[in-house]
CSV table of N, CA and C in Angstrom, one decimal:
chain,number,residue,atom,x,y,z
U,1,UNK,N,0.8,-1.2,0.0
U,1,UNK,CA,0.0,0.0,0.0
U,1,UNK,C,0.9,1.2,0.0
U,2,UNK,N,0.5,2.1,-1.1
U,2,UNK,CA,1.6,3.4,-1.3
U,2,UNK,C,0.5,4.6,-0.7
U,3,UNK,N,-0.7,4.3,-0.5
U,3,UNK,CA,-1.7,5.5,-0.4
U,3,UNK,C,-2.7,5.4,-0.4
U,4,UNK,N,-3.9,6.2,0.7
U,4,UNK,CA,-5.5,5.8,1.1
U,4,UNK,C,-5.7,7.3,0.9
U,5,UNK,N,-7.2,6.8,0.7
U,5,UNK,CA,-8.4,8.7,0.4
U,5,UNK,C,-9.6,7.8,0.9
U,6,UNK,N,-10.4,8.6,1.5
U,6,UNK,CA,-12.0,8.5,1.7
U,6,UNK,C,-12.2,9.6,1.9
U,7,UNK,N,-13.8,9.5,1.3
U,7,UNK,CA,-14.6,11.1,1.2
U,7,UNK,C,-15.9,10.5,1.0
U,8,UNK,N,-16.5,11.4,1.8
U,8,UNK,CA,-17.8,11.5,1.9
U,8,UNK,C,-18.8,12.1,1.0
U,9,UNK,N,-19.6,11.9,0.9
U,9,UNK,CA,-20.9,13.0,-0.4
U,9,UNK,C,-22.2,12.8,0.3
U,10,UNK,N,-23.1,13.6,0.0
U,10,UNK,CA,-24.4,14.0,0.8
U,10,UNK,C,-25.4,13.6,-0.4
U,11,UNK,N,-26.1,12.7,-1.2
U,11,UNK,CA,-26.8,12.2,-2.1
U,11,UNK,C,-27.7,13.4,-2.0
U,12,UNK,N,-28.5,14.4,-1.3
U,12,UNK,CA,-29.2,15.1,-1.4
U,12,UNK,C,-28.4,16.5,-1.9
U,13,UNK,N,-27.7,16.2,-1.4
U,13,UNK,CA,-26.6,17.3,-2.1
U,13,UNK,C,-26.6,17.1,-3.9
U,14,UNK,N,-26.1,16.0,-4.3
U,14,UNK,CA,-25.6,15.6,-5.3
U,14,UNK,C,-27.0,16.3,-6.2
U,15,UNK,N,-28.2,15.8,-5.6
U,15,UNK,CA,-29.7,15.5,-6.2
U,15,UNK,C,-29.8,16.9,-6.6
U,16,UNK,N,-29.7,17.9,-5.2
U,16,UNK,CA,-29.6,19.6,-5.6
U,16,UNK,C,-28.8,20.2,-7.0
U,17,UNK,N,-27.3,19.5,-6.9
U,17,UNK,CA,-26.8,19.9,-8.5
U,17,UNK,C,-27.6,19.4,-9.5
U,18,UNK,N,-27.7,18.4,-9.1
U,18,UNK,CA,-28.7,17.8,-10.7
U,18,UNK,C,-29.5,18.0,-10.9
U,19,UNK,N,-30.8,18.3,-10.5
U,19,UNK,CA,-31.6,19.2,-10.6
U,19,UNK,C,-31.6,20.7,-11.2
U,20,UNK,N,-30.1,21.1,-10.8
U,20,UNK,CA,-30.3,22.8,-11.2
U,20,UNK,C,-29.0,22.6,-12.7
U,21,UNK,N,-28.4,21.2,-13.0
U,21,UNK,CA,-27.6,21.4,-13.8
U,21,UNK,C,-27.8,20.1,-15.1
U,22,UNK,N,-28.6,19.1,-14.7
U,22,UNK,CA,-28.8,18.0,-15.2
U,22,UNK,C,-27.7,17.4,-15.7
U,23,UNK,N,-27.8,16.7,-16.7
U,23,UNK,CA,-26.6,16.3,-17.6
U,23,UNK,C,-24.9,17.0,-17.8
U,24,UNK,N,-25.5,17.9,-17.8
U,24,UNK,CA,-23.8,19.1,-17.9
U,24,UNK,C,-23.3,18.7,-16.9
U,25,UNK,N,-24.1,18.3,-15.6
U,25,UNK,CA,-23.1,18.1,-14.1
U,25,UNK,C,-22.7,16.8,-14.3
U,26,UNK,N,-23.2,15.9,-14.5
U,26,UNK,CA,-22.9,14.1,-15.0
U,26,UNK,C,-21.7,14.9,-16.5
U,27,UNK,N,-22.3,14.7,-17.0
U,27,UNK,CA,-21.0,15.3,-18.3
U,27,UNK,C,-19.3,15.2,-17.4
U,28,UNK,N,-19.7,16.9,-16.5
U,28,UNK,CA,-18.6,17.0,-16.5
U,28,UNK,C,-17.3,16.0,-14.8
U,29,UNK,N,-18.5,15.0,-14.7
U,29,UNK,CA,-17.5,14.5,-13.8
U,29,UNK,C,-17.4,13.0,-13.9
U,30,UNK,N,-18.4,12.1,-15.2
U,30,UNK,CA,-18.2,11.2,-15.5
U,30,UNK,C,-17.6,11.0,-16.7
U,31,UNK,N,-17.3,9.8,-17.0
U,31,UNK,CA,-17.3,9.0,-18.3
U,31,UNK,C,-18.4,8.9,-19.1
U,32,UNK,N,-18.8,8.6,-20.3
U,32,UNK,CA,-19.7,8.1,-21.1
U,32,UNK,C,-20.7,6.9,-20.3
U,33,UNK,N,-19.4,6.0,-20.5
U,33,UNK,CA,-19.6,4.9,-19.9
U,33,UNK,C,-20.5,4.7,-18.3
U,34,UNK,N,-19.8,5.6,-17.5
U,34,UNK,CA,-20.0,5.6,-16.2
U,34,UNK,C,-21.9,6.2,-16.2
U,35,UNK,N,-21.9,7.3,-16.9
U,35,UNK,CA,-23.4,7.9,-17.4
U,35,UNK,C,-23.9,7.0,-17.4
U,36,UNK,N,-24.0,5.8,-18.7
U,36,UNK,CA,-25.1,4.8,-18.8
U,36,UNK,C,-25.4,4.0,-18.0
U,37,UNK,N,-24.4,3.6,-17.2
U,37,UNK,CA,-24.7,3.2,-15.9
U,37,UNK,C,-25.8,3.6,-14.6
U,38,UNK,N,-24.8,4.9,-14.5
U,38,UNK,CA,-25.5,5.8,-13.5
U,38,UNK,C,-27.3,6.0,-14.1
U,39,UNK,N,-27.7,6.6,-15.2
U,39,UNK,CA,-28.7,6.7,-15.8
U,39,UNK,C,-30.0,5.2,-15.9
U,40,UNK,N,-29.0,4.4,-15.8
U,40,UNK,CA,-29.8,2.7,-15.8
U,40,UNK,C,-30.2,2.8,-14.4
U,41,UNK,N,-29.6,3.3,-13.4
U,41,UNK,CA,-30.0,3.0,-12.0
U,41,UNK,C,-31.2,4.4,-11.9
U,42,UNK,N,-31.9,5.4,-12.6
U,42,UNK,CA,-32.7,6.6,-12.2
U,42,UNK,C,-33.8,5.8,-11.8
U,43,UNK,N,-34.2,4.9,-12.0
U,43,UNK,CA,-35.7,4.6,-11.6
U,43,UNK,C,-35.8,3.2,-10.2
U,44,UNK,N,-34.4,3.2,-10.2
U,44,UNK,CA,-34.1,2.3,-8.9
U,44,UNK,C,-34.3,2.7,-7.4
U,45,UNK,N,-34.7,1.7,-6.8
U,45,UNK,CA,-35.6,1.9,-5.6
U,45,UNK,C,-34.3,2.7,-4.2
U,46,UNK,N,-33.6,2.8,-4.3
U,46,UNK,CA,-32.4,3.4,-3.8
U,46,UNK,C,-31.7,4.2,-4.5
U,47,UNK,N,-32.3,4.7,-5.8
U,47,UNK,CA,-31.9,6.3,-6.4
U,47,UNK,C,-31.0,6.0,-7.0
U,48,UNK,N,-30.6,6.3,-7.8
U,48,UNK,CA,-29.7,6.9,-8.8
U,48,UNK,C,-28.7,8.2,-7.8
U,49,UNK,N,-29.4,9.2,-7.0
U,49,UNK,CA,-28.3,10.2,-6.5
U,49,UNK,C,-27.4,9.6,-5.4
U,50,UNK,N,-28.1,8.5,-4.4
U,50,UNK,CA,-26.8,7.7,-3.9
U,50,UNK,C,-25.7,7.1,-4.8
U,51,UNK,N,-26.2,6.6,-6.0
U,51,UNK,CA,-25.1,5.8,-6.7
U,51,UNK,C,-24.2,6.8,-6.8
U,52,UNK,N,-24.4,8.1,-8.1
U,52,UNK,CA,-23.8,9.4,-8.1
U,52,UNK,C,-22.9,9.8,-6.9
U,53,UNK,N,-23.6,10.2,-5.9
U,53,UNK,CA,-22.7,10.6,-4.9
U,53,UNK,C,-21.7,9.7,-4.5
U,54,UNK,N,-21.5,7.9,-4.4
U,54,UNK,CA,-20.8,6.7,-4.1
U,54,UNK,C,-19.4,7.2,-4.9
U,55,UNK,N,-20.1,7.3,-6.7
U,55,UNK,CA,-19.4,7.5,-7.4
U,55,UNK,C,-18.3,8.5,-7.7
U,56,UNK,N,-19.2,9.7,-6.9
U,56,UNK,CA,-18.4,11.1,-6.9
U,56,UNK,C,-17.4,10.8,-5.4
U,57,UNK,N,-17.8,10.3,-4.5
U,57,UNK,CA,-17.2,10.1,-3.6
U,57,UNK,C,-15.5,9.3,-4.3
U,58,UNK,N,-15.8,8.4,-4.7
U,58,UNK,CA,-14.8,7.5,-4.8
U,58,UNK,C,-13.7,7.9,-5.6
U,59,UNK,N,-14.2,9.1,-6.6
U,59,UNK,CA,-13.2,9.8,-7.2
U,59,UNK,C,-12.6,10.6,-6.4
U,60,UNK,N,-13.1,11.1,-5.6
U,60,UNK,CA,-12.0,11.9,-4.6
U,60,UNK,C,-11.6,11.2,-3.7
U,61,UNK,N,-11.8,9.8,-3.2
U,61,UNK,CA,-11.1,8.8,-2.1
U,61,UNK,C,-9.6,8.4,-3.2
U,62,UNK,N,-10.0,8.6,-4.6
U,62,UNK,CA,-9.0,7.9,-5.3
U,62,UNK,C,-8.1,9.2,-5.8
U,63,UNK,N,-8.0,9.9,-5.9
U,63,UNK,CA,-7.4,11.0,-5.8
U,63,UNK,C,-6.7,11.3,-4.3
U,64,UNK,N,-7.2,11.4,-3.6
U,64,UNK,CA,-6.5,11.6,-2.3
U,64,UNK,C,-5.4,9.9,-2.3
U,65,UNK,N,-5.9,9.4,-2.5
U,65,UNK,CA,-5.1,8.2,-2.4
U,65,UNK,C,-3.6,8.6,-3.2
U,66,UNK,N,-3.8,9.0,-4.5
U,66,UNK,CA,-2.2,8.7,-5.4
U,66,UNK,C,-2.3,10.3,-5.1
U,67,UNK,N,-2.5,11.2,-3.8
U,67,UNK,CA,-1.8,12.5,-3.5
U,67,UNK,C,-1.8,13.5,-4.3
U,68,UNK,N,-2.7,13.6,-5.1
U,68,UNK,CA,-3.1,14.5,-6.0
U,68,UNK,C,-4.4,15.1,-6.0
U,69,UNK,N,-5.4,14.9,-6.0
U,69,UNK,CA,-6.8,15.8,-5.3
U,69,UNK,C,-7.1,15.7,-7.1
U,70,UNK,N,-8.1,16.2,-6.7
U,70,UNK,CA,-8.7,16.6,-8.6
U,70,UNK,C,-8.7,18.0,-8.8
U,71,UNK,N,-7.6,18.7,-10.0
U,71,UNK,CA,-7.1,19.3,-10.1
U,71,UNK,C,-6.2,19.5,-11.9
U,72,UNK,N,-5.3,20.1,-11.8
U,72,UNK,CA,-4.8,20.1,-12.8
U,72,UNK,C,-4.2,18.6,-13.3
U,73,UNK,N,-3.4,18.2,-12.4
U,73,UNK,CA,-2.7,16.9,-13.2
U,73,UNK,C,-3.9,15.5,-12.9
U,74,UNK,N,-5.1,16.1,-12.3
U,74,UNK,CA,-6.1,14.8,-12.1
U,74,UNK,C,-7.2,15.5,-12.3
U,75,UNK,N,-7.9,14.9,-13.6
U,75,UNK,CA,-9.7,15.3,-13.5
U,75,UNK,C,-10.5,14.6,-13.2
U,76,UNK,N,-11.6,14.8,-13.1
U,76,UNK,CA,-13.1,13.7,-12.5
U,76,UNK,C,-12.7,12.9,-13.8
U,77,UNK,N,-12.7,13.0,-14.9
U,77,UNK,CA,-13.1,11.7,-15.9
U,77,UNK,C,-12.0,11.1,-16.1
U,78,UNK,N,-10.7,11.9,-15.7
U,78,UNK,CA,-9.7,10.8,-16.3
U,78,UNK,C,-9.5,9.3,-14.9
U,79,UNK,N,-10.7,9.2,-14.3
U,79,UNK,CA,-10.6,8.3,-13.5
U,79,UNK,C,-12.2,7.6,-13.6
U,80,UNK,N,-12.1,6.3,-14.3
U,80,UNK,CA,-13.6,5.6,-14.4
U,80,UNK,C,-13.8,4.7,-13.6
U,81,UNK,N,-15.2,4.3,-12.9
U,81,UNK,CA,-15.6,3.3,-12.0
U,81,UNK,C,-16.4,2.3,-13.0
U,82,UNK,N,-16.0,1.4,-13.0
U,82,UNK,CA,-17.4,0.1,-13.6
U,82,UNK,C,-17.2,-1.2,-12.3
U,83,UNK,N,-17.6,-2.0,-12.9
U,83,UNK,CA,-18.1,-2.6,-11.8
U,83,UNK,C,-17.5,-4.3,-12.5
U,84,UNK,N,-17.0,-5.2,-11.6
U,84,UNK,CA,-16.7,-6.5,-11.9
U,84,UNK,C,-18.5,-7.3,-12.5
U,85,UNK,N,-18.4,-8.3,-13.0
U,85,UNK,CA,-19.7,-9.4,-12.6
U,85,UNK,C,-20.3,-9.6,-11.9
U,86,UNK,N,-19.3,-9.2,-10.1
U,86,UNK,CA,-20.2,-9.5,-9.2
U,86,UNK,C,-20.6,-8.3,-8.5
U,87,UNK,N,-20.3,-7.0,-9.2
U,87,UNK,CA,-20.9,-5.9,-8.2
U,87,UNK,C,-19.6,-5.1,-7.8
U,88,UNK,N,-18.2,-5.4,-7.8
U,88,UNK,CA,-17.2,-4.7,-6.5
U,88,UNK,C,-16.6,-3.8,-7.9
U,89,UNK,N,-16.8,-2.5,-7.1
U,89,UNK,CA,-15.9,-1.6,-8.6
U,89,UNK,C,-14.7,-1.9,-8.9
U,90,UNK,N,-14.7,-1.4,-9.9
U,90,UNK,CA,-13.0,-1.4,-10.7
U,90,UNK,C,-12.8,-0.2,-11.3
U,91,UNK,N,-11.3,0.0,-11.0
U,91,UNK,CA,-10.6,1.6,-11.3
U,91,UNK,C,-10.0,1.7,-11.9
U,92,UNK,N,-9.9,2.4,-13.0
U,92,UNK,CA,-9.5,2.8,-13.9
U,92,UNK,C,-9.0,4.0,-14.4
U,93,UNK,N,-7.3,4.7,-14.2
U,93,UNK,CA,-6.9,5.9,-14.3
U,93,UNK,C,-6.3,5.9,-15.9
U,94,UNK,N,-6.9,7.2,-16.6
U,94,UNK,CA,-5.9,7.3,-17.8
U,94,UNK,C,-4.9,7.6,-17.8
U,95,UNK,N,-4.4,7.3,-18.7
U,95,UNK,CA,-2.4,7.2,-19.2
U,95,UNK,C,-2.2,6.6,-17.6
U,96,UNK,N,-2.2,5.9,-16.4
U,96,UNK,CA,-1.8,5.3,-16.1
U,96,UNK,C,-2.2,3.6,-16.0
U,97,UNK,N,-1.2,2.8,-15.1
U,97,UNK,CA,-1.4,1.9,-14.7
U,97,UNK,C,-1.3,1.6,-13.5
U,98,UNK,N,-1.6,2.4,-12.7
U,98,UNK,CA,-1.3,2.1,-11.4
U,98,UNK,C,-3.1,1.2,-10.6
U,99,UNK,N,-2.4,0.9,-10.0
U,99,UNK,CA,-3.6,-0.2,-9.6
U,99,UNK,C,-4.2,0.5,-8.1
U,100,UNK,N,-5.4,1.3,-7.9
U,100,UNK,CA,-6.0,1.7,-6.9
U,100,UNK,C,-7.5,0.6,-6.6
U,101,UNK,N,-7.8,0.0,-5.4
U,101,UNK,CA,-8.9,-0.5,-5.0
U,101,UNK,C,-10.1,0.3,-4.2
U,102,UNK,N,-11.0,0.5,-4.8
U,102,UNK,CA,-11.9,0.9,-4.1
U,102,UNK,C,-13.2,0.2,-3.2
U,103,UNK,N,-13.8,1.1,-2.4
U,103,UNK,CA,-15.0,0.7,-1.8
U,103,UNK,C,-16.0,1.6,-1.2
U,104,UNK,N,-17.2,1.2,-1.5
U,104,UNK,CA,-18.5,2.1,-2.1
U,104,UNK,C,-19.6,2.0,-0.7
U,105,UNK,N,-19.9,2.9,-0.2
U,105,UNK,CA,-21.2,2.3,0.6
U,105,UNK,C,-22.0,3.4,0.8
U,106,UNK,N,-23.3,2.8,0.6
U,106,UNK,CA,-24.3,4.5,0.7
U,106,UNK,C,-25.4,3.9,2.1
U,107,UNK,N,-25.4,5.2,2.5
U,107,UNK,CA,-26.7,4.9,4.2
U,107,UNK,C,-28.1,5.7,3.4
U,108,UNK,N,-28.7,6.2,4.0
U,108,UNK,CA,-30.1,7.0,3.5
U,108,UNK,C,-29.4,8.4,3.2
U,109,UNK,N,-28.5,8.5,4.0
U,109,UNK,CA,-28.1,10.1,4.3
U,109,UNK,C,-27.0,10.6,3.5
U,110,UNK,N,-25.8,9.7,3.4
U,110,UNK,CA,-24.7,9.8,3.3
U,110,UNK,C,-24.2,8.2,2.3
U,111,UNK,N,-22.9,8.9,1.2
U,111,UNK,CA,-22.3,7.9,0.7
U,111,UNK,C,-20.7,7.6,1.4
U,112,UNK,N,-19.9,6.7,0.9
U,112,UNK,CA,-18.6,7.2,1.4
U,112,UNK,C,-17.8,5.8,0.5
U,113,UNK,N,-17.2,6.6,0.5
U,113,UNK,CA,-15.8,5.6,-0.2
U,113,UNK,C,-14.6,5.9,0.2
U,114,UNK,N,-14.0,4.5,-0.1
U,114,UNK,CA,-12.5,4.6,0.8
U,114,UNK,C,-11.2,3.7,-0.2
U,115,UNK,N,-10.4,4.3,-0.4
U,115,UNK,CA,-9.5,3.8,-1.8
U,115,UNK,C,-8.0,3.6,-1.4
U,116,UNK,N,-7.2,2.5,-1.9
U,116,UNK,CA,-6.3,2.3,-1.9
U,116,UNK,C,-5.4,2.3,-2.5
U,117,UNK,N,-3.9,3.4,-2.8
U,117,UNK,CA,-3.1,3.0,-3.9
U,117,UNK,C,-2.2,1.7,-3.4
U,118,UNK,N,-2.0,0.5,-4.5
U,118,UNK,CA,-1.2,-0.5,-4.0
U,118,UNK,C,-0.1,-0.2,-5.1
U,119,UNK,N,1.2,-1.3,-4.5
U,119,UNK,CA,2.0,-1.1,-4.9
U,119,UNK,C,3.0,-0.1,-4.9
């Protein structure tokens, strides 16, 4: 282990941007990819804005993790979340290969994620 991040997100929070920015706010801190996802879960019985916030969360657990924050040399998209077969995310940073592990968990209130850089 070279490095840990966890960060919190407020799903009603998240729900407030998206409401006042829709898609432009997804645009600008997902993937393509990550969208169709997140969009597949809108009508799911535990929301769509917990998933969002998990997801927003995890990009700044994983960012804090390789000591960089999101910023200039790290954006929200150049870091994608998808998910194995069975459900557990997988991370994915551009132009690198560094191997970071994540983990996701949303309450009613609150999401949080907590990330590992290994190696």
């Amino acid at each position: 282990m070279t490095g840990i991040g966890v960060d919190l997100c407020c799903p009603k929070r998240i729900e407030k941007i998206y409401k006042n920015f829709g898609r432009k706010f997804l645009n600008r801190i997902f993937t393509d990819r990550e969208i169709k996802d997140l969009e597949n879960s809108l009508s799911k019985k535990y929301g769509s804005f917990h998933r969002i916030a998990g997801r927003f969360a995890a990009k700044e657990a994983i960012s804090k993790a390789l000591g960089t924050g999101i910023g200039k040399e790290l954006g929200f998209k150049d870091i994608e979340i998808t998910h194995d077969d069975k459900g557990a995310p997988q991370v994915s940073i551009k132009n690198s290969n560094k191997k970071v592990n994540v983990t996701i968990s949303h309450e009613k209130e609150m999401a949080v994620a907590f990330a590992i850089l290994l190696g």
